[in-house]
Coordinates of C-alpha atoms and ligand atoms in Angstrom, one line a residue:
M1 CA 144.8 242.9 1.1
T2 CA 141.7 243.5 -1.1
T3 CA 139.5 246.3 -2.1
T4 CA 136.0 245.5 -3.4
T5 CA 135.0 247.2 -6.6
S6 CA 131.7 248.8 -5.9
G7 CA 128.6 247.3 -7.5
S8 CA 130.5 244.1 -8.2
T9 CA 131.0 240.8 -6.4
S10 CA 134.5 240.6 -7.9
E11 CA 137.2 241.7 -5.4
R12 CA 140.4 243.4 -6.3
W13 CA 143.4 241.7 -4.7
L14 CA 146.9 243.2 -4.6
N15 CA 150.6 242.0 -4.8
Y16 CA 152.5 241.7 -1.6
V17 CA 156.0 243.2 -2.0
N18 CA 158.2 244.4 0.8
G19 CA 155.4 244.2 3.3
Q20 CA 153.2 246.5 1.2
W21 CA 150.0 245.6 -0.8
I22 CA 150.6 247.1 -4.2
E23 CA 149.0 247.4 -7.6
A24 CA 150.9 246.9 -10.9
D25 CA 152.4 250.3 -12.0
S26 CA 150.4 249.9 -15.2
G27 CA 147.2 249.5 -13.3
K28 CA 146.4 246.5 -15.4
T29 CA 144.8 243.4 -13.8
I30 CA 144.0 239.8 -14.7
S31 CA 140.8 238.0 -13.9
V32 CA 140.5 235.1 -11.5
V33 CA 137.6 232.9 -12.6
N34 CA 135.7 230.2 -10.7
P35 CA 136.2 227.1 -13.0
S36 CA 132.8 225.7 -11.8
T37 CA 130.7 228.7 -12.8
L38 CA 133.1 230.6 -15.0
A39 CA 132.2 233.8 -13.1
E40 CA 134.9 236.3 -12.3
I41 CA 135.6 236.2 -8.5
A42 CA 138.5 238.6 -8.3
T43 CA 141.2 240.5 -10.1
V44 CA 144.9 240.5 -9.3
P45 CA 147.6 242.9 -10.6
D46 CA 149.0 242.1 -14.0
S47 CA 152.5 242.7 -12.8
G48 CA 155.6 243.0 -15.0
E49 CA 159.3 243.9 -14.8
A50 CA 158.9 246.8 -12.4
E51 CA 157.0 244.9 -9.7
T52 CA 159.3 241.9 -10.0
K53 CA 162.4 244.0 -9.7
A54 CA 160.9 245.7 -6.6
A55 CA 160.3 242.2 -5.1
I56 CA 163.9 241.1 -5.9
E57 CA 165.3 244.3 -4.3
A58 CA 163.1 243.7 -1.2
A59 CA 164.0 240.1 -0.9
H60 CA 167.7 240.9 -1.4
T61 CA 167.6 243.6 1.4
A62 CA 165.6 241.4 3.8
F63 CA 168.0 238.5 3.3
Q64 CA 170.7 240.5 5.2
S65 CA 168.7 240.5 8.4
W66 CA 166.5 237.3 8.0
S67 CA 169.6 235.1 7.4
T68 CA 171.3 236.4 10.5
L69 CA 168.4 235.8 12.9
S70 CA 168.9 232.7 15.0
A71 CA 167.2 229.6 13.8
Y72 CA 165.0 229.7 17.0
E73 CA 163.7 233.2 16.0
R74 CA 162.9 232.1 12.5
S75 CA 161.3 229.0 13.9
D76 CA 159.0 230.9 16.2
M77 CA 157.7 233.1 13.4
L78 CA 157.1 230.1 11.2
M79 CA 155.2 228.3 14.0
R80 CA 153.0 231.4 14.4
W81 CA 152.3 231.3 10.7
Y82 CA 151.4 227.6 10.9
H83 CA 148.9 228.3 13.7
L84 CA 147.3 231.1 11.7
L85 CA 147.0 228.9 8.6
M86 CA 145.2 226.3 10.6
R87 CA 143.0 228.9 12.4
H88 CA 142.0 230.2 8.9
Q89 CA 141.7 226.7 7.4
E90 CA 138.0 227.0 6.5
D91 CA 138.3 230.4 4.9
L92 CA 141.5 229.5 3.0
A93 CA 139.8 226.2 1.8
R94 CA 136.8 228.2 0.5
T95 CA 139.1 230.6 -1.3
M96 CA 140.9 227.7 -2.9
T97 CA 137.7 225.9 -4.0
A98 CA 136.4 229.1 -5.5
E99 CA 139.4 229.7 -7.6
Q100 CA 140.5 226.1 -8.3
G101 CA 137.3 224.0 -8.2
K102 CA 138.4 221.1 -6.0
P103 CA 135.8 219.7 -3.5
L104 CA 135.9 221.7 -0.2
S105 CA 136.8 218.6 1.8
E106 CA 139.9 218.2 -0.4
A107 CA 140.7 221.9 -0.1
R108 CA 140.5 221.7 3.7
G109 CA 142.9 218.7 3.5
E110 CA 145.3 220.6 1.3
I111 CA 145.4 223.5 3.8
A112 CA 146.3 221.1 6.6
Y113 CA 148.9 219.4 4.4
A114 CA 150.3 222.8 3.3
A115 CA 150.5 224.0 6.9
S116 CA 152.3 220.8 7.9
F117 CA 155.3 221.9 5.8
I118 CA 155.6 225.1 7.7
S119 CA 155.5 223.4 11.1
W120 CA 157.8 220.6 10.1
Y121 CA 160.4 223.1 8.7
A122 CA 160.0 225.4 11.7
E123 CA 161.3 222.4 13.7
E124 CA 164.0 221.5 11.1
A125 CA 165.4 225.1 11.1
K126 CA 166.9 224.2 14.5
R127 CA 168.7 221.1 13.2
L128 CA 170.6 222.5 10.2
Y129 CA 173.8 221.1 11.6
G130 CA 177.3 221.6 10.2
D131 CA 180.3 219.3 10.6
I132 CA 183.8 219.3 12.1
I133 CA 186.2 217.1 10.0
P134 CA 189.4 215.6 11.4
A135 CA 192.3 217.3 9.8
T136 CA 195.5 215.7 8.4
S137 CA 197.6 218.3 10.2
S138 CA 197.4 218.9 13.9
A139 CA 197.9 222.6 13.1
K140 CA 194.6 222.8 11.2
R141 CA 190.9 222.6 12.1
M142 CA 188.3 221.9 9.4
F143 CA 184.7 223.2 9.7
V144 CA 181.7 222.8 7.5
L145 CA 178.8 225.3 7.7
R146 CA 175.3 225.1 6.0
Q147 CA 174.3 228.6 5.0
P148 CA 171.2 229.9 3.2
V149 CA 171.6 230.2 -0.6
G150 CA 170.0 233.7 -0.7
V151 CA 167.0 235.0 -2.6
V152 CA 164.7 232.2 -3.9
A153 CA 162.2 232.5 -6.7
A154 CA 159.3 230.0 -6.4
I155 CA 157.1 229.4 -9.4
T156 CA 154.0 227.3 -8.6
P157 CA 151.1 225.6 -10.4
W158 CA 147.3 225.8 -10.0
N159 CA 146.6 222.2 -9.0
F160 CA 147.7 222.6 -5.3
P161 CA 147.5 226.4 -4.8
A162 CA 148.7 226.2 -1.1
A163 CA 150.9 223.1 -0.7
M164 CA 153.1 223.8 -3.7
I165 CA 154.0 227.1 -2.1
T166 CA 154.6 226.0 1.5
R167 CA 156.7 223.0 0.3
K168 CA 159.1 225.6 -1.1
V169 CA 158.7 228.5 1.2
G170 CA 158.8 226.5 4.4
P171 CA 162.3 225.1 4.0
A172 CA 163.6 228.2 2.3
L173 CA 162.5 230.5 5.1
A174 CA 163.7 228.0 7.7
A175 CA 167.1 227.9 6.2
G176 CA 167.3 231.7 6.2
C177 CA 166.5 232.4 2.6
T178 CA 164.0 235.1 1.4
C179 CA 161.4 234.4 -1.3
I180 CA 159.5 235.8 -4.2
V181 CA 156.5 233.6 -5.2
K182 CA 154.9 233.7 -8.5
P183 CA 151.7 231.7 -8.2
A184 CA 149.8 230.3 -11.1
E185 CA 147.6 232.8 -13.0
Q186 CA 144.5 230.7 -12.2
T187 CA 145.0 230.5 -8.4
P188 CA 146.7 233.5 -7.0
L189 CA 144.2 234.2 -4.2
T190 CA 145.2 231.3 -1.9
A191 CA 148.8 232.5 -2.2
L192 CA 147.9 236.1 -1.3
Y193 CA 145.7 235.0 1.6
M194 CA 148.6 232.9 3.0
A195 CA 150.9 235.9 2.6
K196 CA 148.4 238.0 4.6
L197 CA 148.7 235.5 7.4
A198 CA 152.5 235.5 7.2
E199 CA 152.4 239.2 7.7
E200 CA 150.2 238.7 10.7
A201 CA 152.6 236.1 12.0
G202 CA 155.3 238.8 12.1
I203 CA 157.4 237.6 9.2
P204 CA 159.3 240.8 8.4
A205 CA 158.8 242.9 5.2
G206 CA 160.6 241.6 2.2
V207 CA 161.1 238.0 3.5
L208 CA 158.1 236.7 1.6
N209 CA 156.9 238.5 -1.6
I210 CA 154.1 237.5 -3.9
V211 CA 153.9 238.9 -7.5
T212 CA 151.0 238.0 -9.7
G213 CA 150.7 238.4 -13.5
E214 CA 152.2 237.4 -16.8
A215 CA 154.3 234.4 -16.3
S216 CA 157.0 234.9 -19.0
V217 CA 157.7 238.5 -18.1
I218 CA 157.9 237.9 -14.3
G219 CA 159.9 234.7 -15.0
D220 CA 162.4 236.3 -17.4
T221 CA 163.0 239.1 -14.9
L222 CA 163.7 236.6 -12.1
F223 CA 165.9 234.4 -14.3
A224 CA 168.1 237.2 -15.6
D225 CA 168.8 238.8 -12.2
S226 CA 172.0 237.6 -10.5
R227 CA 170.6 238.6 -7.0
V228 CA 168.2 235.6 -7.4
A229 CA 170.3 232.6 -6.3
K230 CA 167.8 229.9 -6.7
V231 CA 164.7 229.0 -8.7
T232 CA 162.3 226.3 -7.4
F233 CA 159.5 225.3 -9.8
T234 CA 156.6 222.9 -9.9
G235 CA 154.8 222.7 -13.3
S236 CA 155.1 221.2 -16.7
T237 CA 158.3 219.6 -18.1
E238 CA 158.3 222.0 -21.0
V239 CA 158.4 225.1 -18.8
G240 CA 160.9 223.3 -16.4
K241 CA 163.3 222.9 -19.3
H242 CA 162.9 226.6 -20.3
I243 CA 163.7 227.6 -16.7
M244 CA 166.8 225.4 -16.6
R245 CA 168.1 227.0 -19.8
A246 CA 167.2 230.5 -18.7
S247 CA 168.9 230.1 -15.3
A248 CA 172.2 229.0 -16.8
D249 CA 173.7 232.4 -17.5
T250 CA 173.6 233.4 -13.9
M251 CA 174.3 229.8 -12.7
K252 CA 171.3 229.6 -10.4
K253 CA 170.6 226.6 -8.3
I254 CA 167.4 224.9 -9.5
S255 CA 164.9 222.5 -8.2
L256 CA 162.3 221.2 -10.6
E257 CA 159.1 219.2 -9.9
L258 CA 157.8 218.4 -13.3
G259 CA 155.3 216.1 -15.0
G260 CA 154.7 212.5 -14.2
H261 CA 152.9 209.5 -15.8
A262 CA 152.5 207.2 -12.8
P263 CA 152.1 203.5 -13.4
V264 CA 150.1 201.3 -11.0
I265 CA 150.9 197.5 -11.0
V266 CA 148.3 195.3 -9.4
L267 CA 149.5 191.7 -9.0
D268 CA 147.3 188.6 -8.8
D269 CA 148.1 188.2 -5.1
A270 CA 146.9 191.8 -4.2
D271 CA 144.0 192.5 -2.0
A272 CA 141.6 193.6 -4.8
E273 CA 139.4 195.8 -2.5
L274 CA 142.4 197.7 -1.1
A275 CA 144.0 198.0 -4.6
A276 CA 140.8 199.4 -6.1
E277 CA 140.2 201.8 -3.1
Q278 CA 143.8 203.2 -3.2
T279 CA 143.8 203.4 -7.0
L280 CA 140.6 205.4 -6.8
L281 CA 142.1 207.8 -4.3
S282 CA 145.3 208.2 -6.3
K283 CA 143.5 208.7 -9.6
F284 CA 140.4 210.8 -8.8
R285 CA 141.7 213.2 -6.2
N286 CA 141.6 216.7 -7.5
A287 CA 139.7 215.4 -10.6
G288 CA 142.8 213.6 -11.6
Q289 CA 144.8 216.8 -11.8
T290 CA 147.9 215.8 -9.9
C291 CA 151.4 214.9 -11.1
V292 CA 151.5 211.7 -9.0
C293 CA 148.0 210.4 -9.9
A294 CA 147.6 206.9 -11.5
N295 CA 147.9 207.3 -15.2
R296 CA 148.5 203.7 -16.4
I297 CA 146.9 200.8 -14.4
Y298 CA 148.6 197.5 -15.2
V299 CA 146.5 194.7 -13.8
Q300 CA 147.5 191.0 -13.8
K301 CA 145.2 188.7 -15.7
G302 CA 143.8 186.7 -12.8
I303 CA 142.7 189.6 -10.7
R304 CA 141.6 191.9 -13.5
P305 CA 137.9 191.0 -13.6
A306 CA 137.5 191.5 -9.8
F307 CA 139.6 194.6 -9.7
E308 CA 137.9 196.2 -12.7
K309 CA 134.4 195.6 -11.2
L310 CA 135.4 197.0 -7.8
L311 CA 136.9 200.0 -9.4
A312 CA 134.0 200.6 -11.7
D313 CA 131.5 200.4 -8.8
K314 CA 133.5 203.0 -6.8
I315 CA 133.9 205.3 -9.8
R316 CA 130.1 205.2 -10.5
A317 CA 129.5 206.3 -6.9
L318 CA 131.6 209.5 -7.4
K319 CA 129.3 212.5 -7.6
V320 CA 130.3 215.3 -10.1
G321 CA 129.5 218.9 -9.1
D322 CA 130.5 222.2 -7.7
G323 CA 133.2 221.9 -5.1
M324 CA 131.2 223.8 -2.5
D325 CA 128.5 221.1 -2.6
P326 CA 129.4 218.7 0.2
D327 CA 128.3 215.7 -1.9
S328 CA 130.7 216.5 -4.7
A329 CA 133.7 214.2 -5.1
I330 CA 134.7 215.4 -8.5
G331 CA 134.8 219.2 -9.2
P332 CA 135.4 220.9 -12.6
V333 CA 138.7 220.6 -14.4
I334 CA 140.7 223.9 -14.5
D335 CA 139.9 225.2 -18.0
E336 CA 138.7 224.4 -21.5
D337 CA 142.1 223.3 -22.7
G338 CA 142.2 220.8 -19.9
L339 CA 138.8 219.5 -20.8
N340 CA 139.6 219.2 -24.5
K341 CA 142.8 217.2 -23.7
I342 CA 140.9 214.7 -21.6
Q343 CA 138.3 214.3 -24.3
R344 CA 141.0 213.8 -26.9
H345 CA 142.7 211.1 -24.8
V346 CA 139.4 209.2 -24.4
S347 CA 138.4 209.5 -28.1
D348 CA 141.8 208.4 -29.2
A349 CA 141.8 205.4 -26.9
V350 CA 138.3 204.4 -28.1
E351 CA 139.2 204.8 -31.7
R352 CA 142.2 202.4 -31.1
G353 CA 140.0 199.8 -29.5
A354 CA 139.6 200.6 -25.8
A355 CA 136.2 200.0 -24.2
V356 CA 134.5 202.6 -21.9
I357 CA 133.2 200.8 -18.8
T358 CA 131.8 204.0 -17.3
G359 CA 131.9 207.7 -18.0
G360 CA 133.7 208.9 -21.2
S361 CA 132.1 212.3 -21.8
R362 CA 131.8 215.9 -20.6
R363 CA 129.1 216.2 -17.9
E364 CA 126.7 219.2 -17.8
V365 CA 126.0 220.4 -14.3
P366 CA 122.8 222.5 -14.1
K367 CA 123.5 226.2 -13.6
H368 CA 127.2 225.7 -13.9
A369 CA 129.0 226.7 -17.1
G370 CA 132.3 225.2 -16.0
Y371 CA 134.3 222.2 -17.3
F372 CA 133.1 219.0 -15.8
F373 CA 134.1 215.5 -17.0
E374 CA 132.6 212.2 -16.0
P375 CA 134.8 210.0 -13.9
T376 CA 135.8 207.4 -16.5
L377 CA 137.1 203.8 -16.6
L378 CA 138.7 202.5 -19.8
T379 CA 139.7 198.9 -20.3
G380 CA 141.5 197.1 -23.2
V381 CA 144.0 200.0 -23.3
D382 CA 147.4 199.5 -25.0
S383 CA 150.7 201.3 -25.4
S384 CA 149.8 202.8 -28.8
M385 CA 147.2 205.1 -27.2
L386 CA 147.9 208.8 -26.3
I387 CA 146.7 208.3 -22.8
M388 CA 149.6 205.9 -22.2
K389 CA 152.2 208.5 -23.2
E390 CA 150.9 211.9 -22.2
E391 CA 149.6 213.2 -18.8
T392 CA 145.8 213.2 -19.0
F393 CA 145.3 215.5 -16.0
G394 CA 141.7 214.4 -15.7
P395 CA 139.4 211.8 -14.1
V396 CA 140.1 208.9 -16.5
A397 CA 141.5 205.6 -15.4
P398 CA 143.0 203.3 -18.2
I399 CA 143.4 199.6 -17.5
V400 CA 146.0 197.4 -19.3
E401 CA 146.0 193.7 -18.7
F402 CA 149.3 191.8 -18.3
T403 CA 150.4 188.2 -17.5
D404 CA 154.1 188.5 -16.6
P405 CA 155.2 190.9 -13.8
D406 CA 158.6 191.4 -15.5
D407 CA 156.8 192.7 -18.5
A408 CA 154.7 195.0 -16.4
V409 CA 157.8 196.5 -14.8
R410 CA 159.4 196.9 -18.3
Q411 CA 156.2 198.7 -19.5
A412 CA 156.0 200.8 -16.4
N413 CA 159.6 202.0 -16.8
D414 CA 159.2 202.7 -20.5
S415 CA 158.5 206.4 -20.0
P416 CA 160.5 209.6 -20.0
Y417 CA 158.9 210.4 -16.7
G418 CA 159.9 209.0 -13.3
L419 CA 157.9 210.7 -10.5
A420 CA 155.5 208.3 -8.7
S421 CA 154.6 204.7 -9.1
Y422 CA 152.4 202.2 -7.2
V423 CA 152.5 198.5 -6.6
F424 CA 149.7 196.3 -5.0
T425 CA 150.6 192.9 -3.7
S426 CA 150.3 190.9 -0.5
N427 CA 153.7 189.2 -1.1
I428 CA 156.6 191.0 0.6
N429 CA 159.2 189.6 -1.8
H430 CA 157.2 190.9 -4.8
A431 CA 156.8 194.3 -3.0
I432 CA 160.5 194.8 -2.4
R433 CA 161.7 193.5 -5.8
L434 CA 159.2 195.6 -7.8
A435 CA 159.8 198.7 -5.7
E436 CA 163.5 198.4 -6.2
R437 CA 163.2 198.0 -10.0
L438 CA 160.8 200.8 -10.7
Q439 CA 162.6 203.9 -12.0
Y440 CA 160.6 206.3 -10.0
G441 CA 161.4 208.8 -7.2
I442 CA 158.3 207.6 -5.2
V443 CA 156.9 204.1 -4.9
G444 CA 153.6 203.6 -3.0
V445 CA 153.3 199.9 -2.0
N446 CA 149.7 199.2 -1.1
D447 CA 149.4 203.0 -0.7
G448 CA 147.8 205.4 -3.1
L449 CA 148.7 208.5 -1.2
P450 CA 152.3 208.4 -0.2
S451 CA 153.0 212.2 0.0
S452 CA 153.8 213.6 3.4
A453 CA 155.8 216.7 4.8
Q454 CA 158.5 214.5 6.3
A455 CA 159.2 212.4 3.2
P456 CA 161.2 213.2 0.1
F457 CA 159.0 214.0 -3.0
G458 CA 160.6 214.3 -6.4
G459 CA 161.2 212.6 -9.7
M460 CA 163.8 210.9 -11.8
K461 CA 164.4 211.3 -15.6
E462 CA 162.3 214.2 -17.1
S463 CA 160.2 214.5 -13.9
G464 CA 162.7 216.8 -12.5
L465 CA 165.6 217.6 -10.2
G466 CA 165.9 217.7 -6.5
R467 CA 163.6 216.7 -3.7
E468 CA 161.0 218.5 -1.6
G469 CA 160.0 217.5 1.9
G470 CA 161.7 216.1 4.9
K471 CA 165.4 216.5 5.8
Y472 CA 166.2 216.3 2.0
G473 CA 164.0 219.4 1.2
I474 CA 166.0 221.9 3.2
E475 CA 169.3 220.8 1.5
E476 CA 168.0 222.5 -1.7
Y477 CA 168.2 225.9 0.1
V478 CA 171.6 225.7 1.6
E479 CA 175.2 226.2 0.5
I480 CA 177.9 224.1 2.0
K481 CA 180.8 226.3 3.2
Y482 CA 184.1 224.8 4.2
I483 CA 186.4 226.8 6.6
S484 CA 189.9 225.6 7.0
L485 CA 191.6 227.2 10.1
G486 CA 195.3 227.2 10.5
L487 CA 196.4 227.5 14.1
Y488 CA 199.6 229.2 15.3
Ligands
LIG1 P1 150.4 223.9 -16.2 O1 150.4 223.3 -17.6 O2 150.1 223.0 -15.1 O3 149.7 225.2 -16.1 P2 152.9 225.4 -16.4 O4 154.3 224.8 -16.4 O5 152.5 226.0 -17.7 O6 152.0 224.2 -16.0 O7 152.7 226.4 -15.2 C1 153.3 226.2 -13.9 C2 153.7 227.6 -13.4 O8 154.7 228.1 -14.3 C3 152.6 228.7 -13.4 O9 152.9 229.5 -12.3 C4 152.9 229.4 -14.7 O10 152.4 230.7 -14.7 C5 154.4 229.4 -14.8 N1 155.0 229.6 -16.1 C6 154.5 229.2 -17.3 N2 155.4 229.6 -18.3 C7 156.4 230.3 -17.7 C8 157.6 230.9 -18.1 N3 157.9 231.0 -19.4 N4 158.4 231.5 -17.2 C9 158.1 231.4 -15.9 N5 157.0 230.8 -15.4 C10 156.2 230.3 -16.3

């Protein structure tokens, strides 16, 4: 899997194509940097068209045999992979923290979450039922089969380097598809490590391929090739739109998990402690770099002072530091652009009249050159501010006060995004009525962490197309085939 360059602590990792660990033909590499220290920890191949085409060829060939295995055989291999992922949880988590920055405890949690998609879909492989439809004529029989779509290209982001892959590859492999994964440039090591374990689990050559390198070249090669039947993507709305356009000529099936701008609504009748705790979990996990994290916190007038104080106290208790330090709750953000965007959102809000309750600036961490930002609480925020329109992707919680719940719902829905939303209330009537009116694919009611392998995850509006997770997720990887049989 890797060769260590002599005299350096940086390791050289390789692509995984057709069961082989390969360099880019050009010999070029890209650097993988620890966002906490800014030290290079590894290089990966800077692959291009040749390696991508080799992966497509391999996946296309492997599809012929993988898709004709029984669901039970595929399920057994996926379960073996699941057990290996869990056996290597600690090492995988350390690899993830080194390349992504999140606290080690969160990385361990992500590995368990990622692995749960493999075990869940290993089970679901056995339940991909078809139908028999009553025919109008007694001389006909009508059957419906669910068949794998074919070769799947999966393009994944850096914020969840393991789970965003297994959420796609789990159902795809279970259904009988083969995959080419292009992980984010920043976090390819977790992906390659997981592929090594897939190889150990006995998943045959060509069924899972990982190609690292320049996104647009690899992407364009995948999108133009008619042997790729499906593209599944998690990332920005801008790139998602590009993928949709680029996939049109070969009419690929597409699933898109794009940006979000999650509203939280805290009603006067909420349990303030629970609301503050769950909002904290939603907002500050992964230093606020998740597409479902709380971005706009609408708090009703009566509960605002209590909620604000509870949340501020909890935020002040979050320690900022290197993810490997067991005390750290907030690691670095991924890069300088990310840090600058967070600072821009805070400065813009303050210029337009918001007040900083705690945090508000970059944090220097001794002996760490990386990009740390103080966990921040802003109050007096309004809809004119950038932070209320764009994803911040950082540890900043903006509070907006409201009086009328109908107005809060209107403001919450006034967004091009529709991924996740949250409601805190102790009144069941308010809970159901608000949840039904929120134009979001996910609503957490008194729950800041609703994601789970068996539940549908996905967005409305410009947050994307399709759902991942649960019985819904596997539907994205199957074609419906109708067979009409005339009897004689
Ligand atoms: P983020 O802003 O979170 O980095 P992106 O949408 O830029 O989100 O990236 C998500 C994934 O999409 C990454 O794997 C990235 O390399 C990939 N990507 C970015 N641009 C393209 C492109 N033009 N074609 C294919 N993949 C792309």
